[in-house]
CSV table of C-alpha atoms in Angstrom, one decimal:
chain,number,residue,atom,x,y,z
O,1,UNK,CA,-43.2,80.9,-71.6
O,2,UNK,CA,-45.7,83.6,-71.0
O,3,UNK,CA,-47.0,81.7,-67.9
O,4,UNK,CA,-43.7,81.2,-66.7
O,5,UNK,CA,-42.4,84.9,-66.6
O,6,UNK,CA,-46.0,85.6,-64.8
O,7,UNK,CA,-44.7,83.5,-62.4
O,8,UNK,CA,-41.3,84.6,-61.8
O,9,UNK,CA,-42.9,88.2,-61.4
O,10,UNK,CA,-45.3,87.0,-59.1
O,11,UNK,CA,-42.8,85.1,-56.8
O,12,UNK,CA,-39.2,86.5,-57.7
O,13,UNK,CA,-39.7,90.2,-58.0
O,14,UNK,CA,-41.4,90.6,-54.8
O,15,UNK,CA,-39.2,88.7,-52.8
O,16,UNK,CA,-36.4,90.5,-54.1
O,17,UNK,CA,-37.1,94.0,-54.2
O,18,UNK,CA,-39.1,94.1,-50.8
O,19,UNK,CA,-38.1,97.4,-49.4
O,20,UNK,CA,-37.7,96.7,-45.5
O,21,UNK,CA,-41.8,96.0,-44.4
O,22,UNK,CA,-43.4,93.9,-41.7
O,23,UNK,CA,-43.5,90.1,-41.8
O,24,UNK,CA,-45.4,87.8,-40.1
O,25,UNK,CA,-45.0,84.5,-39.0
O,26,UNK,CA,-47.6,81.6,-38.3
O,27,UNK,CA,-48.8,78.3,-37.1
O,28,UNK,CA,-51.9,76.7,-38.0
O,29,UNK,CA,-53.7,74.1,-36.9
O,30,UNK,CA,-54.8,72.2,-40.2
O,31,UNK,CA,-58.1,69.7,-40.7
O,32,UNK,CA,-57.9,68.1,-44.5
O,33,UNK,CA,-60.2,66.2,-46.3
O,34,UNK,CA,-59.0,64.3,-49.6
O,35,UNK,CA,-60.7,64.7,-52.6
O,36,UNK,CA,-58.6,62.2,-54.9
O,37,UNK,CA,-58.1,58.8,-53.8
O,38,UNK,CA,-60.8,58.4,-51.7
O,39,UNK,CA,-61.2,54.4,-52.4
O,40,UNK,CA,-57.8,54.7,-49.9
O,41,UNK,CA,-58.9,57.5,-47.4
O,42,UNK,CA,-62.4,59.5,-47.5
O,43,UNK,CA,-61.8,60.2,-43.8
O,44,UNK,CA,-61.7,64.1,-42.3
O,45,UNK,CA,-58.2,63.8,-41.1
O,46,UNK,CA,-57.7,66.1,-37.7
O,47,UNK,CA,-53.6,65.4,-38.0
O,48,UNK,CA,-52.0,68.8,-39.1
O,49,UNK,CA,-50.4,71.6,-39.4
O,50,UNK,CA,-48.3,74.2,-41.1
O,51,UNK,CA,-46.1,77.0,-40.5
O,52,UNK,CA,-44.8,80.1,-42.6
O,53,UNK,CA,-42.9,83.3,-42.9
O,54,UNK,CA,-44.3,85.8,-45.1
O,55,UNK,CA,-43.1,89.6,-45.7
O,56,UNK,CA,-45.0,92.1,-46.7
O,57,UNK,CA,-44.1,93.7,-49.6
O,58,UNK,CA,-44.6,97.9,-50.4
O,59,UNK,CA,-46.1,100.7,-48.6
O,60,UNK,CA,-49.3,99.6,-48.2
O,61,UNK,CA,-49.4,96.0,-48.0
O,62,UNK,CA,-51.3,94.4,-50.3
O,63,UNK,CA,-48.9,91.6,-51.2
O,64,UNK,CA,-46.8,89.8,-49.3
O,65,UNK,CA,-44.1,86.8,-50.3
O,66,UNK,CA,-42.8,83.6,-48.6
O,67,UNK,CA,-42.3,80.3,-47.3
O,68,UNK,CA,-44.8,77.5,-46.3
O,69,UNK,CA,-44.2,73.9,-44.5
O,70,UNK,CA,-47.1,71.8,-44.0
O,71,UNK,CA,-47.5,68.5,-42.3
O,72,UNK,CA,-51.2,66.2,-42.5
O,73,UNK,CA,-51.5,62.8,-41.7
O,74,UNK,CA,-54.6,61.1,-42.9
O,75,UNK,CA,-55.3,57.5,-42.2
O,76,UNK,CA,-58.5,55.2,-42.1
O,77,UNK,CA,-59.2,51.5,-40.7
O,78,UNK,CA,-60.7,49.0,-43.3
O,79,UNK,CA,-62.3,46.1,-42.0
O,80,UNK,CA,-61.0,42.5,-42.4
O,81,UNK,CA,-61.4,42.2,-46.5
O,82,UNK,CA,-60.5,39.5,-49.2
O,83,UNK,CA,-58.2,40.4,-52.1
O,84,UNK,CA,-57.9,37.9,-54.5
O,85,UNK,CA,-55.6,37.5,-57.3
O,86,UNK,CA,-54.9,35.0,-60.5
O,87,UNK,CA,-53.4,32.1,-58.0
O,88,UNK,CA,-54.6,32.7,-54.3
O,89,UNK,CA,-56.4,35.3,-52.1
O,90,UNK,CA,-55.1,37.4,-49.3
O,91,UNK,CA,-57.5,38.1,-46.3
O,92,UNK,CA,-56.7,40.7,-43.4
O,93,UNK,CA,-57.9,44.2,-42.3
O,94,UNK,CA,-55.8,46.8,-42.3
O,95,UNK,CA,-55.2,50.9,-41.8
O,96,UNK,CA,-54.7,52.8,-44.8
O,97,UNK,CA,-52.5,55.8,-43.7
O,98,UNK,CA,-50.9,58.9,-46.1
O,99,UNK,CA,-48.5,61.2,-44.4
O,100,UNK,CA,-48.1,64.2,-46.3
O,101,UNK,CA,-45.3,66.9,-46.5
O,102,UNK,CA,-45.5,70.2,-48.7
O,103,UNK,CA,-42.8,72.8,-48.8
O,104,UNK,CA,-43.7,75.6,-50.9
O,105,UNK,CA,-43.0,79.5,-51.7
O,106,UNK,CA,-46.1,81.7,-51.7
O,107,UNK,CA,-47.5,85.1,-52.6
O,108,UNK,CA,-50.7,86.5,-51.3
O,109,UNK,CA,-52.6,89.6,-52.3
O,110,UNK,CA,-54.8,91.7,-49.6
O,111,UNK,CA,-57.9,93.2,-50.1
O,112,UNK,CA,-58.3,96.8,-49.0
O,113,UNK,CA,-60.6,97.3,-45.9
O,114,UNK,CA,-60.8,101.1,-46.0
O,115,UNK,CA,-58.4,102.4,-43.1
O,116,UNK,CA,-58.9,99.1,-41.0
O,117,UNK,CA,-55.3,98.0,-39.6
O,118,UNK,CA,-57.2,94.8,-38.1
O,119,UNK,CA,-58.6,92.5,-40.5
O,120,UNK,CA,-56.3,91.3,-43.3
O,121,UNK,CA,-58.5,89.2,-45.5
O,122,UNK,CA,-56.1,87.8,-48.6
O,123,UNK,CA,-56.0,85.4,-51.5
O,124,UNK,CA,-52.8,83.4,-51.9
O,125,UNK,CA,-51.4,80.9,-54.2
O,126,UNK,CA,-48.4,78.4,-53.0
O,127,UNK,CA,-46.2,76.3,-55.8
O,128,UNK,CA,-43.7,73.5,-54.5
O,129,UNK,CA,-43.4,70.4,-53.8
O,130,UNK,CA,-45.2,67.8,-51.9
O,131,UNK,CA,-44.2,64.1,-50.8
O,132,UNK,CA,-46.7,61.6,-49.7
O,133,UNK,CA,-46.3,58.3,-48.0
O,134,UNK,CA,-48.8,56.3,-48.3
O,135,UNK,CA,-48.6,53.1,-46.2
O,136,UNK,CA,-50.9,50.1,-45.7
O,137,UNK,CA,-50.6,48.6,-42.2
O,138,UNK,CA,-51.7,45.2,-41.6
O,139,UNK,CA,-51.2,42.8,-38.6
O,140,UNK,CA,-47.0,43.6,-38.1
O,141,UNK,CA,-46.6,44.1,-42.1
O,142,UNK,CA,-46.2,46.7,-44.0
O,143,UNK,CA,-46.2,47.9,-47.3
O,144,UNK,CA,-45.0,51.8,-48.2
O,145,UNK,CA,-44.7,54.0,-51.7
O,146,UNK,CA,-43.0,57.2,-50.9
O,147,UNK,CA,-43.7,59.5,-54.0
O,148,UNK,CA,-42.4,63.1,-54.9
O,149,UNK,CA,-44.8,65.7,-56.8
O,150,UNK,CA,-45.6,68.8,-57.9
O,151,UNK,CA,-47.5,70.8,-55.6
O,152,UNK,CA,-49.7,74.0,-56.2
O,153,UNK,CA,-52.2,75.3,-53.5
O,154,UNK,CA,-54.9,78.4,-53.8
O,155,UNK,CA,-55.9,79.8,-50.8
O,156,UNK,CA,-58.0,82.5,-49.1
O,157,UNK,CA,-57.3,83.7,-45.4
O,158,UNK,CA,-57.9,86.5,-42.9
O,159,UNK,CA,-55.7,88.1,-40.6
O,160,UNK,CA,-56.7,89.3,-37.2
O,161,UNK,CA,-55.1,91.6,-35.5
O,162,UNK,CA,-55.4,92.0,-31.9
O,163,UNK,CA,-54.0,94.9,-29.1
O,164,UNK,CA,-53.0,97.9,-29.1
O,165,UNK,CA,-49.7,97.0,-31.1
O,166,UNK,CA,-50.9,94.1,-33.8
O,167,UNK,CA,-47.9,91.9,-32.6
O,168,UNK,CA,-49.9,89.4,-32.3
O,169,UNK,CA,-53.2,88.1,-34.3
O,170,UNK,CA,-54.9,85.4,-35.4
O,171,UNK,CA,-55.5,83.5,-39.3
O,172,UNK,CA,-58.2,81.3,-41.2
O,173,UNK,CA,-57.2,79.7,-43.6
O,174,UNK,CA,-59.1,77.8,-46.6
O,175,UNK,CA,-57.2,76.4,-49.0
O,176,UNK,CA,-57.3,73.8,-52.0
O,177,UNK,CA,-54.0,71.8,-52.5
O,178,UNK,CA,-53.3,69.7,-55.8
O,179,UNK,CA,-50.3,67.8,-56.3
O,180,UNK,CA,-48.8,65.2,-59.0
O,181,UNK,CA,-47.9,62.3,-56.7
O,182,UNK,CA,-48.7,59.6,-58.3
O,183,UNK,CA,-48.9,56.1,-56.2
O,184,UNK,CA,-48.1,53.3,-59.1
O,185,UNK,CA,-48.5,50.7,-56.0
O,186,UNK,CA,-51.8,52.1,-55.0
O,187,UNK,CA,-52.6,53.3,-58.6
O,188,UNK,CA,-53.2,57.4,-57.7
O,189,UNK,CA,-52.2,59.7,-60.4
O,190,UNK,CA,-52.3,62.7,-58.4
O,191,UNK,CA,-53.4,63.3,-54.8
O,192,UNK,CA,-55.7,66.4,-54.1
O,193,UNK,CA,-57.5,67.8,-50.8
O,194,UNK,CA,-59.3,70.8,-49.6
O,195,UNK,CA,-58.5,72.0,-45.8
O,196,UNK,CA,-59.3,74.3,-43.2
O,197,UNK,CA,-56.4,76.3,-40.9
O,198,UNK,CA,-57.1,78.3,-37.8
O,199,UNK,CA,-53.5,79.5,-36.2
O,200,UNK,CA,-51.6,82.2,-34.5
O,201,UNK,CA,-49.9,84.9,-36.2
O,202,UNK,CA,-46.9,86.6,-34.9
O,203,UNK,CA,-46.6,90.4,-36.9
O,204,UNK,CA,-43.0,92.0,-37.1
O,205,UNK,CA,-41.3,88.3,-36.5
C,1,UNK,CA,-30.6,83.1,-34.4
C,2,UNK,CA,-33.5,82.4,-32.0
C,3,UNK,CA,-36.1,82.3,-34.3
C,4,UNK,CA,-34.6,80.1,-36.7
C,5,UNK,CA,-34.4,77.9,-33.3
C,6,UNK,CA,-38.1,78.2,-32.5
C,7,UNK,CA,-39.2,77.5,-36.5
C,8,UNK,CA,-37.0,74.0,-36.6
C,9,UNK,CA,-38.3,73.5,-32.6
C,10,UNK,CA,-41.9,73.6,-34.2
C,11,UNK,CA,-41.5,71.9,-37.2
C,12,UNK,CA,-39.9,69.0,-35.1
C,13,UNK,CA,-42.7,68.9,-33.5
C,14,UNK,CA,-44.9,68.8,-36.1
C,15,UNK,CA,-43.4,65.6,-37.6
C,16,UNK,CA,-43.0,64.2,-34.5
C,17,UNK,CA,-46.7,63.7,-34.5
C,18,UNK,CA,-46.8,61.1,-37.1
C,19,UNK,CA,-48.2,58.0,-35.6
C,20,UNK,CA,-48.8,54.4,-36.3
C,21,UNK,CA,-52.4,52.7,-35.9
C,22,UNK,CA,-53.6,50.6,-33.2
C,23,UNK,CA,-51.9,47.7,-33.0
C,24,UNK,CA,-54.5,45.7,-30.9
C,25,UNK,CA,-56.9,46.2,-33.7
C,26,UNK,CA,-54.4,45.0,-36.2
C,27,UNK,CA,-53.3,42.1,-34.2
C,28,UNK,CA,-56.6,40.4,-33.1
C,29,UNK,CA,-56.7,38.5,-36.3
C,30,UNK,CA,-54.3,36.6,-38.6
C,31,UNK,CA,-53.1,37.4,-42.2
C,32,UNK,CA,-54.2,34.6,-44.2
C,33,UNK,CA,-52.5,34.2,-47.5
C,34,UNK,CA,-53.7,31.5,-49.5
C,35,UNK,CA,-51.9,30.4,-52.9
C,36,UNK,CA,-52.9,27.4,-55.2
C,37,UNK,CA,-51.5,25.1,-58.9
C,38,UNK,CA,-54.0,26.4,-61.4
C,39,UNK,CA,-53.4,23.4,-63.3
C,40,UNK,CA,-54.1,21.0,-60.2
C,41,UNK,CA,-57.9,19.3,-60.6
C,42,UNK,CA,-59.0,19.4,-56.8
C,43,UNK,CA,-62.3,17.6,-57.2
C,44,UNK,CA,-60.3,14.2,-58.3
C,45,UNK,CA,-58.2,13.9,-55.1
C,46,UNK,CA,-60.1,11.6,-52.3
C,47,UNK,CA,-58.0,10.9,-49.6
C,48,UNK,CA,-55.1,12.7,-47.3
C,49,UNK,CA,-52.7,12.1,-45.3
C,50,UNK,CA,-51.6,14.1,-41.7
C,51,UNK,CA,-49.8,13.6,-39.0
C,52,UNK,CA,-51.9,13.8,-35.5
C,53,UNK,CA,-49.8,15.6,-33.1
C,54,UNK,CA,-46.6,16.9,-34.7
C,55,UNK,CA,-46.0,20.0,-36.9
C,56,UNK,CA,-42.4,20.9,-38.4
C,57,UNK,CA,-40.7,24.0,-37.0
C,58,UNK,CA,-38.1,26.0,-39.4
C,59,UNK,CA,-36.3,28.7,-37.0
C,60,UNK,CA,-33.4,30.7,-37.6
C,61,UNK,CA,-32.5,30.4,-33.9
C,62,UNK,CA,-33.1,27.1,-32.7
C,63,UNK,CA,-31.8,23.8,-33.8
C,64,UNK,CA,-35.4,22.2,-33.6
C,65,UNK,CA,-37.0,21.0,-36.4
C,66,UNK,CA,-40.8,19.7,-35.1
C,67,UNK,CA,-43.3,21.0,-32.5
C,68,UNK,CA,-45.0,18.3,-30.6
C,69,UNK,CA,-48.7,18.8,-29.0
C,70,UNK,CA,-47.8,19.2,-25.1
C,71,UNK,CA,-49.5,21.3,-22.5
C,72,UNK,CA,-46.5,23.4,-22.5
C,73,UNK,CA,-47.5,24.7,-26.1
C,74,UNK,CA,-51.4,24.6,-24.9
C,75,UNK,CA,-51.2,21.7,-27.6
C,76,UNK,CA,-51.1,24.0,-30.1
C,77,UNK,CA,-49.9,21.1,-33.1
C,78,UNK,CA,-52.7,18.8,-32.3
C,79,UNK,CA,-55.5,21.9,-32.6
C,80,UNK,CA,-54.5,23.3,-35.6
C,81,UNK,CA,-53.8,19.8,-37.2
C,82,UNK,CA,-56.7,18.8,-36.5
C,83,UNK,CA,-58.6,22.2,-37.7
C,84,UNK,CA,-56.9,21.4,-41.1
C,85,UNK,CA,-58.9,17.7,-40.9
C,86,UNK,CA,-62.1,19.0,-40.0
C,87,UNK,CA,-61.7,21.3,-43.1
C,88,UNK,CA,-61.1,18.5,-45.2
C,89,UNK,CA,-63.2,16.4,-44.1
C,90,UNK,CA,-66.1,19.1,-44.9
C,91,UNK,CA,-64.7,19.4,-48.4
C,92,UNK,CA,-65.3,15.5,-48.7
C,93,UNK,CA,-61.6,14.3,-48.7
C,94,UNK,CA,-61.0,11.5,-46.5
C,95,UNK,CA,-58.1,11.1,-44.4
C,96,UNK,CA,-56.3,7.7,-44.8
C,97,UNK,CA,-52.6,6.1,-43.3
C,98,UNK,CA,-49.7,7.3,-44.7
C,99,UNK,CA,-48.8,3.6,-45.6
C,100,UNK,CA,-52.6,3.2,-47.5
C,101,UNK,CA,-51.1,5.3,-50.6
C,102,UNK,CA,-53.1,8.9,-50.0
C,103,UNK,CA,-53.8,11.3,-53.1
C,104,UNK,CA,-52.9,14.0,-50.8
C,105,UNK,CA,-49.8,14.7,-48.2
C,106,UNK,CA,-50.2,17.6,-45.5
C,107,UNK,CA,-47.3,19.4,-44.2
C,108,UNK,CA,-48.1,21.6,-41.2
C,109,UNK,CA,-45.4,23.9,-40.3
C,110,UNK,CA,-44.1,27.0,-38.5
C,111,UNK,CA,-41.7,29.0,-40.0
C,112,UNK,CA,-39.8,31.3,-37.2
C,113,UNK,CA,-37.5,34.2,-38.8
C,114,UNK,CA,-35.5,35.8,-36.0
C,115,UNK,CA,-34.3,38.8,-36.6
C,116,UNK,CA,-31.7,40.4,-35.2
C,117,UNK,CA,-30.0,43.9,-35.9
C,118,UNK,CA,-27.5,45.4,-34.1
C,119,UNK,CA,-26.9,49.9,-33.5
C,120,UNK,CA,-23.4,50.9,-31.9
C,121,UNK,CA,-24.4,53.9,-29.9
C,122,UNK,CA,-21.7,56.6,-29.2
C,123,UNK,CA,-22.4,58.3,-26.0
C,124,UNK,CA,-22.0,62.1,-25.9
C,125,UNK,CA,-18.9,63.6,-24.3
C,126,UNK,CA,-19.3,65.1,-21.2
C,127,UNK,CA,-17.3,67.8,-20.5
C,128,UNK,CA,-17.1,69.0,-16.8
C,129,UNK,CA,-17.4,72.2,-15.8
C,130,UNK,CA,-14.7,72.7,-13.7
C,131,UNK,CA,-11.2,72.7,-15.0
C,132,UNK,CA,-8.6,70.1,-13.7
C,133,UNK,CA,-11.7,67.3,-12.8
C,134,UNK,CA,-10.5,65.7,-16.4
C,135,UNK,CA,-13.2,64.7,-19.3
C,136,UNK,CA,-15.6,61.9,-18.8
C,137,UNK,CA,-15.9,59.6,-21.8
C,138,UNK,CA,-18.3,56.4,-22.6
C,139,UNK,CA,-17.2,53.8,-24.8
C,140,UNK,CA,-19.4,53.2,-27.6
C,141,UNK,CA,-22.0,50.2,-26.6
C,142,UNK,CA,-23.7,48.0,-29.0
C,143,UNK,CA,-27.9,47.7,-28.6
C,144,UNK,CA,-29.0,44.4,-29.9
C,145,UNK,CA,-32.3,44.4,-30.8
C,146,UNK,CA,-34.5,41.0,-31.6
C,147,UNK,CA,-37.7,41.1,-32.9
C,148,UNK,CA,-39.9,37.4,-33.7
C,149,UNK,CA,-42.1,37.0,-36.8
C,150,UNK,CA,-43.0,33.4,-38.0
C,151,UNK,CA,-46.3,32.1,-40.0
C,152,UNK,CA,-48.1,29.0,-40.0
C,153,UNK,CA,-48.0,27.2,-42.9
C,154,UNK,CA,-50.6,24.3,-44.7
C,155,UNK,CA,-49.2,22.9,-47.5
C,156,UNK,CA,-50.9,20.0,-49.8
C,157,UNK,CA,-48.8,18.0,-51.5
C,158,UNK,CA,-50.0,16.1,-54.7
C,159,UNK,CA,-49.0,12.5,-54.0
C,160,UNK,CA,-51.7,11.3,-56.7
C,161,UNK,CA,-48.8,12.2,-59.5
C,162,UNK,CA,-45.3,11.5,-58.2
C,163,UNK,CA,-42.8,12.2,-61.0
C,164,UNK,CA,-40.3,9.6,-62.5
C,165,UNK,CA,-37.5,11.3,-60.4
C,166,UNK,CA,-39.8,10.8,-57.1
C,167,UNK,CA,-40.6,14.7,-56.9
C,168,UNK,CA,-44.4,15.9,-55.8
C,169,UNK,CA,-45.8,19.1,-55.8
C,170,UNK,CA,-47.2,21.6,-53.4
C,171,UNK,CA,-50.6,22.2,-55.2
C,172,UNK,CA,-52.0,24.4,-51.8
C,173,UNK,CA,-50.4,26.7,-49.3
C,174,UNK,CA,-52.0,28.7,-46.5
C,175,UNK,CA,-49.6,31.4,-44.6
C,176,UNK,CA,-51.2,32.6,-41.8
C,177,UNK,CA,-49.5,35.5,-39.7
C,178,UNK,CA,-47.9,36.7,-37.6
C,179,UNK,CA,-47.9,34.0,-35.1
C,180,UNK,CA,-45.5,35.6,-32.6
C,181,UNK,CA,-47.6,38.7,-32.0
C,182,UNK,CA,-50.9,37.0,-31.9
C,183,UNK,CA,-53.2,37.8,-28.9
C,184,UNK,CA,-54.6,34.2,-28.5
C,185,UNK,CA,-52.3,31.9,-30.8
C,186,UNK,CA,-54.5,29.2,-30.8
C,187,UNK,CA,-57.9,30.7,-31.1
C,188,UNK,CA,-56.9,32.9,-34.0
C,189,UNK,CA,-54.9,29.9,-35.5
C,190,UNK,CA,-58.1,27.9,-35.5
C,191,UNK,CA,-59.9,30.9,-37.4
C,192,UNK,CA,-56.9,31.5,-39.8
C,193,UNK,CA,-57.4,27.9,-40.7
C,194,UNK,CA,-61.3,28.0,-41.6
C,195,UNK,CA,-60.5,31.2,-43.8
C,196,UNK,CA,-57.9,29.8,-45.7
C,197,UNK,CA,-60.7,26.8,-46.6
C,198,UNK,CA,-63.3,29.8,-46.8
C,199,UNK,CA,-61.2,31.5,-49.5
C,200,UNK,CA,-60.8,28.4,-51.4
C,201,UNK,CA,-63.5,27.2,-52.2
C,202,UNK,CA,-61.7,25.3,-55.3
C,203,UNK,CA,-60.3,22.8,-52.7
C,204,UNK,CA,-63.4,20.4,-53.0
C,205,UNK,CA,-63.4,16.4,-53.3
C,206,UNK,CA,-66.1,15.9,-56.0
C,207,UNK,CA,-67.5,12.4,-55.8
């Protein structure tokens, strides 16, 4: 209960009582790396992304509230294998391929760097929900399990402003995501990565 | 209004980048599936039978029910049948006449599943811009679209024990696929044939 109302404040209250403030908005470029699963995929994936609106909340912005979409693909070729099985045995190779969607809401706090208007550095936490595909490609077949989770993701960033107005800046992003999908095809209880996000930030959206 | 516009623009295009592996990769070698009677005793079979040059065909759209060895088919039914011999010949079966009472049939076939689905598509309407030109409407058209899968299929048949009501039973099956998106049929026929042997390693005559 008492973990619960520490969310609601940390989320809720914000968001609601934001007197008018500056937003931004962004889109990142995002390399991932799973840390679960890995017997599936243990491969750097390249494939992603993720964009958000966040508003910052008081007069001296130190926290801001909002919304996060992300998109990762992560896939991996396995080389021709035998699976056998009580009555027979199954040979092929085949890609391995999860393709990950997280929606979440999101609060970040800013640390204080003296009278610097440029350089935002932040810690943020994200709680939603995450769905994962996770499809085995082999010859023309297929075989898919689309599962639903929970999704919570820390994260620490910098913004960057840049010009003479700050419209514009740039963000690095490292974050940690964990989320409950569980694969009962695949046998994954959970599916967990760590990623890297460089993007463009665009201040007063 | 705009912005909203450019958010769903972007996040379009961020799912639009899911892709799909490389299919030449996928495609260069079959799926063999191989499946076999845990009660069947392999080692006490000795002989076989199988045709030389003809394989059944089961097709949802055509009415033929064999495929005979012909240079039209690069005699595609006389390789793989006789892959399946030189398989069982190395496990120490013997091939025999049909008429000399084998142990052990083989049926050689290729199963063809046509599908076909069908999407009605409803053209926009097209409004002109000038007034009094009258509206342009498309009628609705129907894509068909048709996509072939088929496997190749080994089966042995225990002839050895023949029940009362003159039933046998498939003690072996190899499905190899897909053999309608193959890059060399025959070739990676042949090899789908010496795994499904190489993954059952059960399927020995023991003397």
């Amino acid at each position: 209960m008492k973990t619960r109302n520490i969310l609601l404040v940390f989320f809720l209250f914000p968001a609601f009582f934001a007197e008018a403030q500056e937003n931004y908005f962004y889109v990142n470029w995002n390399g991932n790396i799973p840390l679960s699963s890995t017997e599936y995929i243990d491969n750097f994936s390249s494939r992603g992304a993720r964009i958000g609106y966040r508003k910052f909340i008081g007069m001296n912005k130190r926290f801001s509230a909002g919304i996060d979409f992300n998109w990762a693909q992560y896939d991996q070729y396995k080389p021709k294998e035998t699976f056998v099985n009580e009555t027979g045995a199954i040979t092929t190779d085949y890609y391995n391929y999860i393709y990950q969607y997280g929606l979440t809401v999101s609060s970040q706090y800013y640390f204080p760097l003296g009278d610097n208007d440029r350089f935002f550095p932040y810690v943020g936490l994200g709680l939603g929900a995450n769905r994962n595909e996770y499809t085995v490609y082999y010859n023309i077949y297929t075989d898919t399990d689309e599962v639903f989770g929970f999704l919570a993701r820390p994260e620490a960033g910098i913004l960057v402003g840049v010009g003479e107005s700050r419209k514009v800046g740039f963000i690095a992003v490292v974050h940690y995501d964990f989320s409950t999908n569980s694969a009962e095809r695949f046998d994954y209880s959970n599916f967990s990565s760590v990623g890297f996000q460089l993007g463009i930030v665009m201040l007063q959206w | 209004m705009k912005k909203l516009l450019v958010v769903v623009f972007i996040a379009t295009m961020l799912i639009s980048c899911q892709s799909e592996p490389d299919n030449l990769l996928l495609l260069d070698e079959l799926v063999v599936s191989t499946n076999y009677d845990p009660g069947a005793t392999f080692g006490s079979y000795a002989t076989y039978a199988i045709p030389t040059d003809t394989i059944g065909f089961i097709s949802s759209s055509s009415n033929d029910t064999i495929l005979v060895s012909s240079a039209e088919n690069r005699y595609y039914p006389r390789e793989v049948l006789e892959q399946v011999m030189q398989n069982l010949n190395d496990r120490q079966y013997t091939r025999v006449a049909r008429n000399e009472s084998p142990d052990l049939g083989v049926n050689v076939y290729v199963v063809q599943d046509l599908n076909i689905s069908q999407q009605v598509i409803y053209p926009n309407y097209y409004y002109p811009y000038y007034y009094g030109y009258g509206s342009y409407y498309s009628y609705p058209y129907v894509n068909t679209y048709a996509y072939n899968t088929g496997a190749l299929v080994v089966e042995i048949v225990d002839l050895k024990n023949v029940t009362i009501d003159n039933k046998v039973k498939v003690i072996w099956n190899a499905s190899m696929g897909d053999v309608y998106s193959t890059l060399d049929l025959v070739d990676q026929s042949v090899k789908a044939i010496d795994q499904a042997f190489a993954q059952s390693n059960y399927l020995v005559h023991e003397n």
